[in-house]
Tab-separated table of C-alpha atoms in Angstrom:
chain	number	residue	atom	x	y	z
A	21	GLY	CA	-10.506	16.985	-6.804
A	22	ALA	CA	-6.996	16.806	-5.438
A	23	GLY	CA	-5.682	13.476	-4.288
A	24	VAL	CA	-3.537	12.737	-1.254
A	25	SER	CA	-0.430	14.889	-1.186
A	26	GLN	CA	2.747	14.444	0.802
A	27	SER	CA	5.725	16.641	1.476
A	28	PRO	CA	8.591	16.677	1.070
A	29	SER	CA	8.930	14.209	-1.770
A	30	ASN	CA	12.520	13.505	-0.749
A	31	LYS	CA	14.292	14.065	2.554
A	32	VAL	CA	17.951	13.440	3.286
A	33	THR	CA	19.020	13.769	6.901
A	34	GLU	CA	21.887	12.864	9.151
A	35	LYS	CA	21.707	10.118	11.720
A	36	GLY	CA	20.409	11.452	15.023
A	37	LYS	CA	18.375	14.317	13.560
A	38	ASP	CA	14.598	14.612	13.839
A	39	VAL	CA	12.378	14.704	10.733
A	40	GLU	CA	8.764	15.621	10.069
A	41	LEU	CA	6.780	14.252	7.170
A	42	ARG	CA	3.473	15.804	6.143
A	43	CYS	CA	0.322	14.327	4.641
A	44	ASP	CA	-2.689	16.174	3.250
A	45	PRO	CA	-5.562	13.709	2.802
A	46	ILE	CA	-8.421	13.928	0.354
A	47	SER	CA	-10.893	16.508	1.590
A	48	GLY	CA	-13.683	14.918	3.595
A	49	HIS	CA	-11.880	11.635	4.231
A	50	THR	CA	-12.108	10.799	7.906
A	51	ALA	CA	-9.557	7.977	7.988
A	52	LEU	CA	-5.826	8.491	7.505
A	53	TYR	CA	-3.052	5.906	7.476
A	54	TRP	CA	0.743	5.921	7.481
A	55	TYR	CA	2.796	3.063	6.026
A	56	ARG	CA	6.483	2.410	5.549
A	57	GLN	CA	7.892	0.725	2.445
A	58	SER	CA	11.471	-0.419	2.774
A	59	LEU	CA	13.602	-1.493	-0.190
A	60	GLY	CA	12.450	-4.901	-1.375
A	61	GLN	CA	9.795	-5.125	1.322
A	62	GLY	CA	6.059	-4.811	1.295
A	63	LEU	CA	4.071	-2.152	3.061
A	64	GLU	CA	4.373	-1.974	6.822
A	65	PHE	CA	1.415	-0.393	8.646
A	66	LEU	CA	2.459	2.313	11.107
A	67	ILE	CA	-0.544	4.230	12.437
A	68	TYR	CA	-4.232	4.867	11.704
A	69	PHE	CA	-6.454	7.843	12.532
A	70	GLN	CA	-10.244	7.660	12.356
A	71	GLY	CA	-12.183	10.834	13.037
A	72	ASN	CA	-11.831	11.955	16.634
A	73	SER	CA	-11.048	8.492	17.986
A	74	ALA	CA	-7.745	7.651	19.610
A	75	PRO	CA	-5.287	6.607	16.882
A	76	ASP	CA	-4.284	2.993	16.384
A	77	LYS	CA	-0.533	3.125	16.987
A	78	SER	CA	0.018	-0.609	16.949
A	79	GLY	CA	2.394	-0.517	13.974
A	80	LEU	CA	4.849	2.096	15.200
A	81	PRO	CA	8.235	0.354	15.415
A	82	SER	CA	9.617	2.320	18.359
A	83	ASP	CA	8.900	5.292	20.614
A	84	ARG	CA	11.014	7.440	18.289
A	85	PHE	CA	8.033	7.429	15.923
A	86	SER	CA	4.948	9.532	16.556
A	87	ALA	CA	2.177	11.090	14.522
A	88	GLU	CA	-0.550	13.616	14.995
A	89	ARG	CA	-3.517	14.749	12.992
A	90	THR	CA	-4.663	18.308	13.485
A	91	GLY	CA	-8.259	19.328	12.958
A	92	GLY	CA	-9.099	15.965	11.476
A	93	SER	CA	-7.196	16.782	8.300
A	94	VAL	CA	-3.441	17.237	7.888
A	95	SER	CA	-1.173	14.710	9.563
A	96	THR	CA	2.485	14.872	10.521
A	97	LEU	CA	4.678	11.829	11.110
A	98	THR	CA	7.688	12.630	13.272
A	99	ILE	CA	10.768	10.465	13.599
A	100	GLN	CA	13.124	11.480	16.381
A	101	ARG	CA	16.836	10.664	16.492
A	102	THR	CA	16.733	9.041	13.060
A	103	GLN	CA	18.680	5.857	12.417
A	104	GLN	CA	19.912	4.440	9.118
A	105	GLU	CA	17.326	1.658	9.304
A	106	ASP	CA	14.619	4.336	9.160
A	107	SER	CA	15.515	4.934	5.506
A	108	ALA	CA	12.433	4.029	3.488
A	109	VAL	CA	9.524	5.464	1.549
A	110	TYR	CA	6.785	6.682	3.877
A	111	LEU	CA	3.327	6.477	2.361
A	112	CYS	CA	0.161	8.143	3.532
A	113	ALA	CA	-3.340	7.054	2.571
A	114	SER	CA	-6.821	8.329	3.275
A	115	ARG	CA	-10.215	6.665	3.155
A	116	GLY	CA	-13.761	7.959	2.931
A	117	GLY	CA	-16.957	5.973	3.241
A	118	THR	CA	-15.763	2.773	1.583
A	119	ASP	CA	-12.939	0.361	2.398
A	120	THR	CA	-10.732	1.687	-0.418
A	121	GLN	CA	-7.611	3.581	0.612
A	122	TYR	CA	-6.147	6.273	-1.641
A	123	PHE	CA	-2.413	6.737	-1.465
A	124	GLY	CA	-0.147	9.729	-1.779
A	125	PRO	CA	3.111	9.655	-3.781
A	126	GLY	CA	5.213	9.080	-0.676
A	127	THR	CA	8.218	10.698	0.960
A	128	ARG	CA	11.566	9.027	0.358
A	129	LEU	CA	13.641	9.351	3.529
A	130	THR	CA	17.377	8.752	3.430
A	131	VAL	CA	19.304	8.740	6.695
A	132	LEU	CA	23.049	9.128	6.207
B	6	GLY	CA	-3.935	-13.636	11.947
B	7	ASP	CA	-5.012	-12.505	8.526
B	8	SER	CA	-2.384	-12.571	5.814
B	9	VAL	CA	-1.829	-12.309	2.078
B	10	THR	CA	0.638	-14.369	0.088
B	11	GLN	CA	1.533	-13.563	-3.482
B	12	MET	CA	4.012	-15.001	-5.911
B	13	GLU	CA	7.506	-13.672	-5.642
B	14	GLY	CA	8.969	-11.764	-8.494
B	15	PRO	CA	10.348	-10.473	-10.549
B	16	VAL	CA	8.134	-11.711	-13.331
B	17	THR	CA	9.464	-10.991	-16.805
B	18	LEU	CA	7.242	-11.359	-19.864
B	19	SER	CA	7.279	-10.295	-23.471
B	20	GLU	CA	4.754	-7.784	-24.726
B	21	GLU	CA	1.355	-9.334	-25.594
B	22	ALA	CA	1.970	-12.343	-23.324
B	23	PHE	CA	-0.670	-13.633	-20.917
B	24	LEU	CA	-0.162	-12.626	-17.302
B	25	THR	CA	-1.099	-14.377	-14.091
B	26	ILE	CA	0.044	-13.208	-10.660
B	27	ASN	CA	-1.085	-15.593	-7.956
B	28	CYS	CA	-2.503	-14.378	-4.672
B	29	THR	CA	-3.947	-16.367	-1.780
B	30	TYR	CA	-5.204	-15.115	1.519
B	31	THR	CA	-5.915	-16.295	5.043
B	32	ALA	CA	-8.744	-14.538	6.827
B	33	THR	CA	-11.769	-15.094	9.005
B	34	GLY	CA	-15.021	-14.077	7.415
B	35	TYR	CA	-15.184	-12.476	4.011
B	36	PRO	CA	-12.918	-9.479	3.644
B	37	SER	CA	-12.812	-7.259	0.576
B	38	LEU	CA	-9.890	-8.064	-1.711
B	39	PHE	CA	-7.789	-5.632	-3.694
B	40	TRP	CA	-5.039	-5.329	-6.234
B	41	TYR	CA	-2.958	-2.174	-6.011
B	42	VAL	CA	-0.310	-1.158	-8.562
B	43	GLN	CA	2.769	0.979	-8.023
B	44	TYR	CA	4.344	2.409	-11.170
B	45	PRO	CA	7.999	3.473	-11.012
B	46	GLY	CA	8.457	6.553	-8.845
B	47	GLU	CA	4.791	6.761	-7.901
B	48	GLY	CA	2.543	5.881	-4.999
B	49	LEU	CA	0.084	2.985	-4.911
B	50	GLN	CA	-3.037	3.140	-7.035
B	51	LEU	CA	-6.087	0.962	-6.666
B	52	LEU	CA	-6.260	-1.300	-9.716
B	53	LEU	CA	-9.361	-3.332	-8.894
B	54	LYS	CA	-11.333	-4.750	-5.993
B	55	ALA	CA	-13.948	-7.363	-5.158
B	56	THR	CA	-16.132	-7.270	-2.090
B	57	LYS	CA	-17.728	-10.725	-1.963
B	58	ALA	CA	-17.274	-14.275	-3.148
B	59	ASP	CA	-17.478	-14.837	-6.920
B	60	ASP	CA	-17.230	-11.116	-7.629
B	61	LYS	CA	-14.911	-10.210	-10.473
B	62	GLY	CA	-12.977	-6.962	-10.325
B	63	SER	CA	-11.697	-5.531	-13.599
B	64	ASN	CA	-9.838	-2.456	-14.808
B	65	LYS	CA	-7.451	-1.593	-17.656
B	66	GLY	CA	-7.741	-5.128	-19.055
B	67	PHE	CA	-6.821	-6.725	-15.721
B	68	GLU	CA	-9.210	-9.088	-13.963
B	69	ALA	CA	-9.350	-10.964	-10.673
B	70	THR	CA	-12.096	-13.181	-9.265
B	71	TYR	CA	-12.786	-13.601	-5.544
B	72	ARG	CA	-12.601	-17.384	-5.003
B	73	LYS	CA	-13.782	-18.343	-1.535
B	74	GLU	CA	-13.266	-22.072	-2.051
B	75	THR	CA	-9.581	-21.653	-2.881
B	76	THR	CA	-9.094	-18.409	-0.881
B	77	SER	CA	-7.523	-16.858	-3.955
B	78	PHE	CA	-7.647	-13.615	-5.923
B	79	HIS	CA	-5.303	-14.183	-8.860
B	80	LEU	CA	-4.607	-11.251	-11.175
B	81	GLU	CA	-4.813	-11.884	-14.918
B	82	LYS	CA	-4.405	-9.957	-18.130
B	83	GLY	CA	-4.710	-11.381	-21.599
B	84	SER	CA	-2.100	-9.238	-23.368
B	85	VAL	CA	0.377	-7.200	-21.387
B	86	GLN	CA	2.032	-3.990	-22.533
B	87	VAL	CA	5.362	-2.414	-21.678
B	88	SER	CA	3.414	0.231	-19.749
B	89	ASP	CA	2.173	-2.471	-17.360
B	90	SER	CA	5.659	-2.765	-15.877
B	91	ALA	CA	5.168	-2.005	-12.182
B	92	VAL	CA	4.905	-3.612	-8.758
B	93	TYR	CA	1.559	-5.254	-8.014
B	94	PHE	CA	0.243	-5.711	-4.472
B	95	CYS	CA	-2.548	-8.045	-3.447
B	96	ALA	CA	-4.368	-6.977	-0.288
B	97	LEU	CA	-7.370	-7.579	1.947
B	98	SER	CA	-9.299	-5.303	4.250
B	99	ARG	CA	-9.741	-6.122	7.921
B	100	ASP	CA	-11.095	-3.863	10.693
B	101	ASP	CA	-10.592	-0.666	8.724
B	102	LYS	CA	-7.032	-1.632	7.830
B	103	ILE	CA	-5.537	-3.135	4.694
B	104	ILE	CA	-3.141	-6.048	4.889
B	105	PHE	CA	-0.792	-6.155	1.919
B	106	GLY	CA	1.197	-8.912	0.308
B	107	LYS	CA	4.877	-8.269	-0.311
B	108	GLY	CA	4.347	-7.234	-3.918
B	109	THR	CA	5.321	-8.733	-7.267
B	110	ARG	CA	7.550	-6.786	-9.642
B	111	LEU	CA	6.524	-7.180	-13.277
B	112	HIS	CA	8.850	-6.416	-16.201
B	113	ILE	CA	7.414	-6.365	-19.703
B	114	LEU	CA	9.924	-6.538	-22.549
B	115	PRO	CA	9.131	-4.916	-25.906
């Protein structure tokens, strides 16, 4: 029973480059979430996928951020033209039939 | 809107001390309440939860009771260990999402 996995664990990029972050949810979980955790801050909700429904994108901070979920499983969060303020830990979580979310270890993004 | 407020840290205690981390919430209805823990270098883990008023969640010696009358879900442990050093997040569920507090960093000194 694997948990939620994320890759890469660390990503260093230059300002202006695009990055892709990957999340593999727990098998069978229909809901998938992305959060951002900035230094000294709490968790900021970004986007939520539930089954085949249109995703809830209400937390995305700008149009440089997008996410997709292919085949109802793996999800990719893409940040275009990265800025230094995008530096943070990006956390993915999945949820099955209860209201408990299970988190991955996160991807630490550093934008130089 | 719904929100969670928890005591600011860092909280520093000696080993075997009694721990309380305060958490209050604002919400319509009766959401489920959670405590998540984040150990250094790791992702968040569910520590405990309570789904209705007067329920007590417990795990690893930690406890929290869902208090509707005071809209609180304070985290307690009778005797902390160095290994409890982590960041603790109080949270509530609302419309398939979880709303988190800002987290409380706990340092336990040997």
